[in-house]
Amino acid sequence: MGLVVQKYGGTSVADLERIENVARRVIKEKESGNDVVVVLSAMAGETDRLINLAQQAAADPDPREYDALISTGEQVTVTLLAMMLKRLGYRARSFLGHQIKINTDRAFKKARIVKIDTRKIREELKKGAIIVVAGFQGVDEENNITTLGRGGSDTSAVALAAALKADVCEIYTDVDGVYTTDPNIYDKARRLDKISYDEMLEMARAGAKVLHPRSVELAKKFEVPVYVKSSFSDANGTLVTKEDKDMEKEVVSGVTYDRDQAKITVVNVPDRPGIAARLFTPLAEHNIMVDMIIQNASVDSLTDLTFTVSRKDVKQASILVQDAAKDIGAANVVIDDSVAKISIIGVGMVSHSGVAAKMFTTLAKEGINIEMISTSEIKISCVVKAKYTELAVMVLHDAFELEKQKS
Ligand code: ADP
Ligand code: ASP
Ligand code: MG
């Protein structure tokens, strides 16, 4: 007998009928002889609705209250599923983050799980129960409710799988696996049978919503096998696992886009030591993640410094940066929140040259201007105007022939 963690996303629990579908799938797993721990998201659209309410209540809602509010969507789905499982004749118990406990740090809106106490779950599993856990939430040292960042239920599931030493973590969603690009953007996207933790991590960080980046970090660290599958079919799905020799053949295995980007340019920054620290320290202190950073070569000891942040942080970031810019004597700050980041990812890039050149040529041919570039060992990202997102994804997918199965 094994232990399986199954996570169902928002579209999979969007209404009572779909929650019943989840109940039947969970029961099937239980009947096959495995213990089952289920992690649920809120109903599709519910977290957005709650965020909207918070923003109507206050322009800058108190983070503690905000997290306590936006975590409530999951309380609805886990209790409904547990009720249904009981109605269908199974012992079931729902748990919120603080009832288990899922301990996190104190970073509201983007908390990180630091420890999970598995005692209650293990006790209930021994009694034959199906465990249903609210995703996306935890509790800090002072018992404040925290949330893990949008899409964070994936992370709850993988963290639970790691803590319980589960045999597998299955992520059920509205697509039947990880594709070469978002199948909802390009119909030539191809489903991958497997993908390495490293490639999946880069894809997730580059904006592929299908898995929350932190969930892949944890899966890699604790070597949790993760299957991404559809909750609406019995198709095989994609296994996220350790890299093997076959995978290295793919120079580029995926194209991703991230519309959640805003570009901030500080113009005419005096080029002297300590300037970057003065600009970026306040952002770090406010937990604002900076993604790409470019500093131009200086002319007459003046330089432009451009970087990107998440769109939801741009208001706060621009206030902090304007303050710093005044302090250091920069000319002004320019904000552009109509940009997107397009990335190509592949472990095979390490040993192939010319990949970047091909990406730039492909975008140039379509008249798409590249505003920023960044590279890592297995990823190249370009910031372009947001209106070119779909076009850029499609032409890059074609240029690297991702619709074709290689080897
Ligand atoms: P859930 O609510 O189940 O967590 P998400 O919306 O968070 O689902 O993630 C699934 C979505 O991820 C898909 O509907 C798809 O549009 C998107 N997606 C983006 N990139 C990819 C990719 N490379 N492969 C599969 N899906 C992707
Ligand atoms: N309900 C949360 C969100 O919409 C968490 C999740 O779905 O993973 O972000
Ligand atoms: Mg998700």
Short mmCIF file of C-alpha atoms and ligand atoms in Angstrom, two decimals:
data_model
loop_
_atom_site.label_atom_id
_atom_site.label_comp_id
_atom_site.label_asym_id
_atom_site.label_seq_id
_atom_site.Cartn_x
_atom_site.Cartn_y
_atom_site.Cartn_z
CA MET A 1 0.00 0.00 0.00
CA GLY A 2 1.34 3.41 -0.96
CA LEU A 3 0.59 7.02 -0.23
CA VAL A 4 -0.56 9.35 -2.98
CA VAL A 5 -0.97 13.13 -2.76
CA GLN A 6 -3.47 14.47 -5.31
CA LYS A 7 -3.94 18.19 -5.92
CA TYR A 8 -6.92 19.57 -7.82
CA GLY A 9 -6.85 23.13 -9.18
CA GLY A 10 -9.57 25.77 -9.42
CA THR A 11 -11.24 24.61 -12.65
CA SER A 12 -11.35 21.04 -11.28
CA VAL A 13 -13.40 22.18 -8.25
CA ALA A 14 -15.30 25.03 -9.95
CA ASP A 15 -18.75 23.79 -8.88
CA LEU A 16 -20.46 20.97 -6.97
CA GLU A 17 -20.60 18.71 -10.00
CA ARG A 18 -16.86 19.01 -10.50
CA ILE A 19 -16.14 18.47 -6.81
CA GLU A 20 -18.19 15.28 -7.10
CA ASN A 21 -16.00 14.28 -10.05
CA VAL A 22 -12.98 14.82 -7.78
CA ALA A 23 -14.63 12.71 -5.06
CA ARG A 24 -15.05 9.83 -7.50
CA ARG A 25 -11.42 10.04 -8.63
CA VAL A 26 -10.19 10.13 -5.04
CA ILE A 27 -12.34 7.12 -4.14
CA LYS A 28 -10.95 5.21 -7.13
CA GLU A 29 -7.44 5.80 -5.81
CA LYS A 30 -8.42 4.77 -2.29
CA GLU A 31 -10.12 1.63 -3.61
CA SER A 32 -6.95 0.69 -5.49
CA GLY A 33 -5.37 0.26 -2.05
CA ASN A 34 -3.51 3.53 -1.52
CA ASP A 35 -3.79 6.11 1.21
CA VAL A 36 -4.86 9.44 -0.27
CA VAL A 37 -4.13 12.99 0.81
CA VAL A 38 -6.03 15.50 -1.33
CA VAL A 39 -5.04 19.17 -1.64
CA LEU A 40 -7.56 21.60 -3.13
CA SER A 41 -7.58 25.11 -4.57
CA ALA A 42 -10.51 27.47 -4.30
CA MET A 43 -13.25 27.35 -6.95
CA ALA A 44 -12.05 28.97 -10.20
CA GLY A 45 -12.36 32.75 -9.97
CA GLU A 46 -12.97 32.78 -6.20
CA THR A 47 -9.50 34.01 -5.16
CA ASP A 48 -9.77 36.80 -7.76
CA ARG A 49 -13.18 37.74 -6.36
CA LEU A 50 -11.81 37.93 -2.82
CA ILE A 51 -8.83 40.02 -3.93
CA ASN A 52 -11.21 42.38 -5.66
CA LEU A 53 -13.28 42.75 -2.47
CA ALA A 54 -10.11 43.50 -0.46
CA GLN A 55 -9.13 46.19 -2.94
CA GLN A 56 -12.55 47.77 -2.67
CA ALA A 57 -12.34 47.77 1.13
CA ALA A 58 -8.98 49.57 1.20
CA ALA A 59 -6.58 50.95 -1.40
CA ASP A 60 -3.68 49.24 0.35
CA PRO A 61 -5.27 46.44 2.41
CA ASP A 62 -3.53 45.33 5.59
CA PRO A 63 -1.49 42.24 4.56
CA ARG A 64 -2.51 40.18 7.61
CA GLU A 65 -6.21 40.70 6.97
CA TYR A 66 -5.71 40.30 3.23
CA ASP A 67 -4.21 36.82 3.61
CA ALA A 68 -6.87 35.77 6.11
CA LEU A 69 -9.50 36.82 3.56
CA ILE A 70 -8.05 35.42 0.32
CA SER A 71 -7.34 32.04 1.93
CA THR A 72 -11.04 31.43 2.58
CA GLY A 73 -11.86 30.10 -0.90
CA GLU A 74 -10.05 26.87 -0.06
CA GLN A 75 -12.08 26.39 3.14
CA VAL A 76 -15.21 26.10 0.99
CA THR A 77 -13.87 23.44 -1.37
CA VAL A 78 -12.19 21.19 1.23
CA THR A 79 -15.24 21.04 3.46
CA LEU A 80 -17.55 20.34 0.52
CA LEU A 81 -15.32 17.52 -0.72
CA ALA A 82 -15.07 15.98 2.76
CA MET A 83 -18.88 16.11 3.09
CA MET A 84 -19.33 14.39 -0.26
CA LEU A 85 -16.79 11.69 0.54
CA LYS A 86 -18.67 10.97 3.76
CA ARG A 87 -21.98 10.88 1.92
CA LEU A 88 -20.46 8.35 -0.46
CA GLY A 89 -19.51 6.14 2.48
CA TYR A 90 -15.89 7.05 3.17
CA ARG A 91 -14.21 8.38 6.29
CA ALA A 92 -12.87 11.82 5.37
CA ARG A 93 -11.48 14.80 7.23
CA SER A 94 -10.71 18.29 6.03
CA PHE A 95 -7.90 20.41 7.43
CA LEU A 96 -6.97 24.06 7.10
CA GLY A 97 -3.31 25.08 7.26
CA HIS A 98 -3.44 26.05 10.94
CA GLN A 99 -5.22 22.85 11.93
CA ILE A 100 -2.36 20.63 10.72
CA LYS A 101 0.04 22.82 11.16
CA ILE A 102 1.61 24.03 7.95
CA ASN A 103 4.14 26.51 9.35
CA THR A 104 5.36 29.33 7.13
CA ASP A 105 7.54 32.41 7.50
CA ARG A 106 5.86 35.80 8.04
CA ALA A 107 5.92 37.06 4.45
CA PHE A 108 2.22 37.66 3.85
CA LYS A 109 1.07 37.09 0.21
CA LYS A 110 4.22 35.11 -0.61
CA ALA A 111 4.97 33.03 2.47
CA ARG A 112 7.29 30.05 2.32
CA ILE A 113 6.54 26.78 4.07
CA VAL A 114 9.16 26.07 6.74
CA LYS A 115 7.74 22.99 8.46
CA ILE A 116 4.76 20.69 8.32
CA ASP A 117 3.60 18.76 11.36
CA THR A 118 2.32 15.49 9.89
CA ARG A 119 1.06 13.92 13.15
CA LYS A 120 -2.66 14.65 12.71
CA ILE A 121 -2.61 13.47 9.11
CA ARG A 122 -0.83 10.25 10.02
CA GLU A 123 -3.25 9.56 12.88
CA GLU A 124 -6.23 9.98 10.57
CA LEU A 125 -4.64 7.95 7.79
CA LYS A 126 -4.20 5.10 10.28
CA LYS A 127 -7.93 5.24 10.92
CA GLY A 128 -8.50 4.79 7.21
CA ALA A 129 -9.51 8.40 6.48
CA ILE A 130 -9.10 10.29 3.24
CA ILE A 131 -7.39 13.58 4.15
CA VAL A 132 -8.46 16.79 2.43
CA VAL A 133 -6.13 19.76 2.93
CA ALA A 134 -6.67 23.40 1.99
CA GLY A 135 -3.93 24.46 -0.40
CA PHE A 136 -2.38 27.93 -0.68
CA GLN A 137 -2.40 28.62 3.09
CA GLY A 138 -0.28 28.24 6.17
CA VAL A 139 0.23 29.85 9.55
CA ASP A 140 3.15 31.85 10.90
CA GLU A 141 4.78 31.62 14.34
CA GLU A 142 2.18 33.97 15.81
CA ASN A 143 -0.76 32.03 14.38
CA ASN A 144 -1.45 34.56 11.64
CA ILE A 145 -2.86 33.01 8.48
CA THR A 146 -0.48 33.36 5.52
CA THR A 147 -0.79 32.57 1.80
CA LEU A 148 1.87 31.19 -0.51
CA GLY A 149 1.44 33.39 -3.60
CA ARG A 150 -0.96 32.94 -6.53
CA GLY A 151 -1.00 29.37 -7.76
CA GLY A 152 0.50 28.25 -4.44
CA SER A 153 -1.67 25.14 -3.90
CA ASP A 154 0.77 23.20 -6.06
CA THR A 155 3.40 24.04 -3.47
CA SER A 156 1.15 22.91 -0.60
CA ALA A 157 0.75 19.57 -2.37
CA VAL A 158 4.42 18.95 -3.09
CA ALA A 159 5.44 20.09 0.41
CA LEU A 160 2.94 17.66 1.93
CA ALA A 161 4.15 14.87 -0.36
CA ALA A 162 7.73 15.55 0.75
CA ALA A 163 6.84 15.74 4.46
CA LEU A 164 4.77 12.54 4.30
CA LYS A 165 7.31 10.80 2.05
CA ALA A 166 4.51 10.05 -0.39
CA ASP A 167 5.20 7.80 -3.36
CA VAL A 168 3.93 10.36 -5.83
CA CYS A 169 2.36 13.80 -6.08
CA GLU A 170 -0.29 14.15 -8.78
CA ILE A 171 -1.28 17.64 -9.92
CA TYR A 172 -4.70 17.55 -11.60
CA THR A 173 -5.56 20.54 -13.76
CA ASP A 174 -7.42 21.59 -16.92
CA VAL A 175 -4.73 20.41 -19.36
CA ASP A 176 -3.43 16.85 -19.59
CA GLY A 177 0.22 17.61 -18.91
CA VAL A 178 3.10 19.96 -19.50
CA TYR A 179 3.30 21.09 -23.13
CA THR A 180 6.05 22.64 -25.25
CA THR A 181 4.13 25.87 -24.78
CA ASP A 182 0.78 26.90 -23.32
CA PRO A 183 -1.72 24.78 -25.36
CA ASN A 184 -4.31 27.52 -24.85
CA ILE A 185 -2.11 29.94 -26.82
CA TYR A 186 -0.86 27.69 -29.61
CA ASP A 187 -2.63 24.58 -30.87
CA LYS A 188 0.63 23.12 -32.21
CA ALA A 189 1.91 22.73 -28.62
CA ARG A 190 2.99 19.14 -27.94
CA ARG A 191 2.59 17.29 -24.66
CA LEU A 192 5.82 16.09 -23.08
CA ASP A 193 5.92 12.60 -21.52
CA LYS A 194 8.61 13.72 -19.10
CA ILE A 195 10.47 16.85 -18.22
CA SER A 196 13.43 17.39 -15.88
CA TYR A 197 13.05 19.28 -12.61
CA ASP A 198 15.51 21.90 -13.88
CA GLU A 199 13.65 22.58 -17.12
CA MET A 200 10.29 22.62 -15.37
CA LEU A 201 11.68 25.01 -12.79
CA GLU A 202 12.89 27.43 -15.46
CA MET A 203 9.57 27.13 -17.31
CA ALA A 204 7.60 27.80 -14.13
CA ARG A 205 9.79 30.75 -13.17
CA ALA A 206 9.47 32.09 -16.71
CA GLY A 207 5.69 32.16 -16.37
CA ALA A 208 4.32 28.71 -17.35
CA LYS A 209 1.40 28.71 -14.95
CA VAL A 210 0.92 24.95 -14.99
CA LEU A 211 3.11 24.52 -11.87
CA HIS A 212 3.95 27.04 -9.14
CA PRO A 213 7.75 27.61 -9.22
CA ARG A 214 8.23 26.88 -5.52
CA SER A 215 6.49 23.50 -5.94
CA VAL A 216 9.11 22.47 -8.49
CA GLU A 217 11.95 23.67 -6.24
CA LEU A 218 10.61 21.47 -3.45
CA ALA A 219 10.00 18.52 -5.77
CA LYS A 220 13.61 18.74 -6.94
CA LYS A 221 15.03 19.15 -3.44
CA PHE A 222 13.13 16.19 -1.98
CA GLU A 223 13.03 14.18 -5.23
CA VAL A 224 9.24 13.95 -5.25
CA PRO A 225 7.98 12.47 -8.53
CA VAL A 226 5.31 14.86 -9.81
CA TYR A 227 2.71 13.93 -12.42
CA VAL A 228 0.75 16.69 -14.13
CA LYS A 229 -2.56 15.25 -15.34
CA SER A 230 -6.05 16.25 -16.38
CA SER A 231 -8.89 15.88 -13.89
CA PHE A 232 -11.25 15.45 -16.83
CA SER A 233 -9.62 12.45 -18.54
CA ASP A 234 -7.51 9.39 -17.83
CA ALA A 235 -4.67 10.41 -20.16
CA ASN A 236 -1.12 9.69 -19.00
CA GLY A 237 0.09 13.19 -18.23
CA THR A 238 3.66 14.43 -17.80
CA LEU A 239 6.19 13.16 -15.29
CA VAL A 240 8.48 15.78 -13.76
CA THR A 241 11.58 13.95 -12.66
CA LYS A 242 15.38 13.81 -12.55
CA GLU A 243 17.17 14.52 -15.81
CA ASP A 244 18.04 11.50 -17.95
CA LYS A 245 20.07 11.04 -21.12
CA ASP A 246 17.12 11.26 -23.55
CA MET A 247 16.20 14.68 -22.29
CA GLU A 248 19.57 16.20 -23.15
CA LYS A 249 18.91 15.76 -26.85
CA GLU A 250 16.41 18.59 -26.83
CA VAL A 251 18.20 21.87 -27.44
CA VAL A 252 15.00 23.79 -26.76
CA SER A 253 12.09 21.99 -25.12
CA GLY A 254 9.70 24.81 -24.33
CA VAL A 255 8.59 28.37 -24.99
CA THR A 256 6.95 30.35 -22.20
CA TYR A 257 5.50 33.81 -21.75
CA ASP A 258 4.92 35.96 -18.72
CA ARG A 259 2.52 38.88 -18.98
CA ASP A 260 2.98 39.68 -15.31
CA GLN A 261 5.87 42.05 -16.02
CA ALA A 262 6.39 45.78 -15.68
CA LYS A 263 9.53 47.62 -16.74
CA ILE A 264 11.03 50.41 -14.65
CA THR A 265 13.79 52.60 -16.11
CA VAL A 266 15.80 55.02 -13.99
CA VAL A 267 17.18 57.60 -16.40
CA ASN A 268 20.56 59.32 -16.11
CA VAL A 269 21.82 57.63 -12.99
CA PRO A 270 25.23 58.94 -11.82
CA ASP A 271 27.66 56.04 -12.36
CA ARG A 272 29.28 55.57 -8.95
CA PRO A 273 29.57 52.82 -6.32
CA GLY A 274 26.54 52.20 -4.11
CA ILE A 275 23.91 53.38 -6.58
CA ALA A 276 22.45 49.96 -7.37
CA ALA A 277 22.37 49.12 -3.67
CA ARG A 278 20.47 52.35 -2.93
CA LEU A 279 17.91 51.54 -5.63
CA PHE A 280 17.36 47.87 -4.89
CA THR A 281 17.66 47.62 -1.10
CA PRO A 282 14.26 49.26 -0.41
CA LEU A 283 12.64 46.88 -2.92
CA ALA A 284 14.17 43.87 -1.14
CA GLU A 285 13.07 45.26 2.23
CA HIS A 286 9.50 45.39 0.92
CA ASN A 287 9.71 41.85 -0.42
CA ILE A 288 9.45 43.02 -4.04
CA MET A 289 11.15 40.58 -6.39
CA VAL A 290 13.22 42.12 -9.15
CA ASP A 291 13.45 39.93 -12.22
CA MET A 292 15.67 41.19 -15.08
CA ILE A 293 18.17 44.00 -14.56
CA ILE A 294 20.10 45.86 -17.26
CA GLN A 295 22.56 48.69 -16.78
CA ASN A 296 23.75 50.48 -19.90
CA ALA A 297 27.39 51.45 -20.42
CA SER A 298 27.77 54.94 -19.04
CA VAL A 299 28.24 58.08 -21.12
CA ASP A 300 29.67 61.13 -19.31
CA SER A 301 29.39 59.17 -16.03
CA LEU A 302 25.62 58.83 -16.47
CA THR A 303 23.84 55.56 -17.14
CA ASP A 304 20.29 54.18 -17.51
CA LEU A 305 19.22 51.33 -15.27
CA THR A 306 16.25 49.20 -16.31
CA PHE A 307 14.63 46.33 -14.45
CA THR A 308 11.37 44.40 -14.29
CA VAL A 309 9.01 43.57 -11.42
CA SER A 310 5.64 41.86 -11.18
CA ARG A 311 2.79 44.15 -12.31
CA LYS A 312 1.09 43.85 -8.94
CA ASP A 313 4.20 45.33 -7.31
CA VAL A 314 4.75 48.17 -9.78
CA LYS A 315 2.83 50.83 -7.83
CA GLN A 316 4.76 50.27 -4.64
CA ALA A 317 8.06 49.76 -6.51
CA SER A 318 7.72 53.02 -8.40
CA ILE A 319 7.17 54.98 -5.16
CA LEU A 320 10.28 53.41 -3.62
CA VAL A 321 12.37 53.88 -6.75
CA GLN A 322 11.29 57.49 -7.26
CA ASP A 323 12.36 58.19 -3.71
CA ALA A 324 15.77 56.57 -4.28
CA ALA A 325 16.17 58.27 -7.68
CA LYS A 326 15.72 61.70 -6.08
CA ASP A 327 18.28 60.78 -3.44
CA ILE A 328 20.97 59.74 -5.93
CA GLY A 329 20.31 62.55 -8.37
CA ALA A 330 18.85 60.54 -11.29
CA ALA A 331 16.89 62.49 -13.93
CA ASN A 332 13.59 60.58 -13.80
CA VAL A 333 11.82 57.21 -13.62
CA VAL A 334 9.86 55.75 -16.53
CA ILE A 335 7.30 52.95 -16.04
CA ASP A 336 6.06 50.65 -18.81
CA ASP A 337 3.58 47.99 -17.76
CA SER A 338 2.62 46.84 -21.25
CA VAL A 339 5.52 44.43 -21.67
CA ALA A 340 5.82 40.64 -21.57
CA LYS A 341 8.71 38.28 -21.13
CA ILE A 342 9.15 35.51 -23.71
CA SER A 343 11.56 32.70 -22.84
CA ILE A 344 12.95 29.58 -24.48
CA ILE A 345 14.11 26.76 -22.23
CA GLY A 346 16.13 23.61 -22.80
CA VAL A 347 18.86 21.62 -21.03
CA GLY A 348 20.48 20.98 -24.42
CA MET A 349 21.35 24.67 -24.76
CA VAL A 350 24.39 24.12 -22.57
CA SER A 351 26.12 22.22 -25.37
CA HIS A 352 24.74 24.02 -28.45
CA SER A 353 25.71 27.40 -29.79
CA GLY A 354 23.60 29.69 -31.94
CA VAL A 355 20.39 29.24 -29.96
CA ALA A 356 20.25 32.89 -28.86
CA ALA A 357 21.04 34.12 -32.39
CA LYS A 358 18.18 32.01 -33.75
CA MET A 359 15.79 33.42 -31.17
CA PHE A 360 16.75 37.04 -31.96
CA THR A 361 16.58 36.48 -35.74
CA THR A 362 13.16 34.85 -35.46
CA LEU A 363 11.75 37.78 -33.48
CA ALA A 364 13.41 40.34 -35.78
CA LYS A 365 11.83 38.74 -38.86
CA GLU A 366 8.41 39.51 -37.38
CA GLY A 367 9.44 43.08 -36.56
CA ILE A 368 9.30 42.37 -32.82
CA ASN A 369 11.68 44.68 -30.99
CA ILE A 370 13.61 43.16 -28.06
CA GLU A 371 13.73 45.59 -25.14
CA MET A 372 15.69 43.50 -22.64
CA ILE A 373 17.56 40.18 -22.74
CA SER A 374 18.68 37.84 -20.00
CA THR A 375 20.23 34.39 -20.16
CA SER A 376 20.93 31.50 -17.83
CA GLU A 377 22.52 28.15 -18.63
CA ILE A 378 19.27 26.67 -19.91
CA LYS A 379 17.07 29.71 -20.61
CA ILE A 380 17.03 32.83 -22.78
CA SER A 381 14.43 35.51 -22.04
CA CYS A 382 13.47 38.61 -24.01
CA VAL A 383 11.19 41.43 -22.91
CA VAL A 384 8.95 42.63 -25.75
CA LYS A 385 5.78 44.72 -26.09
CA ALA A 386 2.90 42.75 -24.56
CA LYS A 387 0.85 42.92 -27.78
CA TYR A 388 3.41 40.60 -29.45
CA THR A 389 3.09 37.83 -26.83
CA GLU A 390 1.12 35.27 -28.87
CA LEU A 391 2.98 36.00 -32.10
CA ALA A 392 6.38 35.64 -30.43
CA VAL A 393 5.39 32.34 -28.81
CA MET A 394 4.13 30.91 -32.11
CA VAL A 395 7.08 31.92 -34.28
CA LEU A 396 9.61 30.66 -31.73
CA HIS A 397 7.71 27.39 -31.36
CA ASP A 398 7.84 26.99 -35.16
CA ALA A 399 11.48 28.08 -35.49
CA PHE A 400 12.67 25.48 -32.97
CA GLU A 401 10.30 22.84 -34.46
CA LEU A 402 8.82 22.03 -31.09
CA GLU A 403 5.72 20.40 -32.56
CA LYS A 404 7.92 17.52 -33.75
CA GLN A 405 8.93 14.69 -31.44
CA LYS A 406 12.75 14.52 -31.58
CA SER A 407 15.01 11.41 -31.37
P1 ADP B 1 -5.04 25.11 -11.86
O1 ADP B 1 -6.16 26.03 -11.55
O2 ADP B 1 -5.47 23.70 -12.07
O3 ADP B 1 -3.89 25.22 -10.89
P2 ADP B 1 -3.59 26.77 -13.74
O4 ADP B 1 -4.44 27.71 -14.52
O5 ADP B 1 -2.83 27.31 -12.59
O6 ADP B 1 -4.51 25.54 -13.30
O7 ADP B 1 -2.54 26.03 -14.69
C1 ADP B 1 -2.98 25.37 -15.85
C2 ADP B 1 -2.83 26.27 -17.06
O8 ADP B 1 -1.44 26.49 -17.30
C3 ADP B 1 -3.32 25.71 -18.36
O9 ADP B 1 -4.71 25.93 -18.53
C4 ADP B 1 -2.49 26.44 -19.41
O10 ADP B 1 -3.19 27.52 -19.99
C5 ADP B 1 -1.32 27.02 -18.61
N1 ADP B 1 0.00 26.70 -19.15
C6 ADP B 1 0.97 27.62 -19.40
N2 ADP B 1 2.04 27.04 -19.93
C7 ADP B 1 1.78 25.72 -20.03
C8 ADP B 1 2.53 24.59 -20.51
N3 ADP B 1 3.75 24.72 -20.98
N4 ADP B 1 1.94 23.37 -20.47
C9 ADP B 1 0.68 23.23 -19.99
N5 ADP B 1 -0.08 24.27 -19.53
C10 ADP B 1 0.45 25.50 -19.54
N1 ASP B 2 -6.59 29.71 -5.07
C1 ASP B 2 -5.23 30.19 -5.13
C2 ASP B 2 -5.03 31.07 -6.36
O1 ASP B 2 -5.94 31.26 -7.14
C3 ASP B 2 -4.21 29.10 -5.10
C4 ASP B 2 -4.20 28.16 -6.28
O2 ASP B 2 -5.15 28.10 -7.05
O3 ASP B 2 -3.20 27.45 -6.42
O4 ASP B 2 -3.98 31.62 -6.55
MG MG B 3 -2.34 26.63 -10.68
#
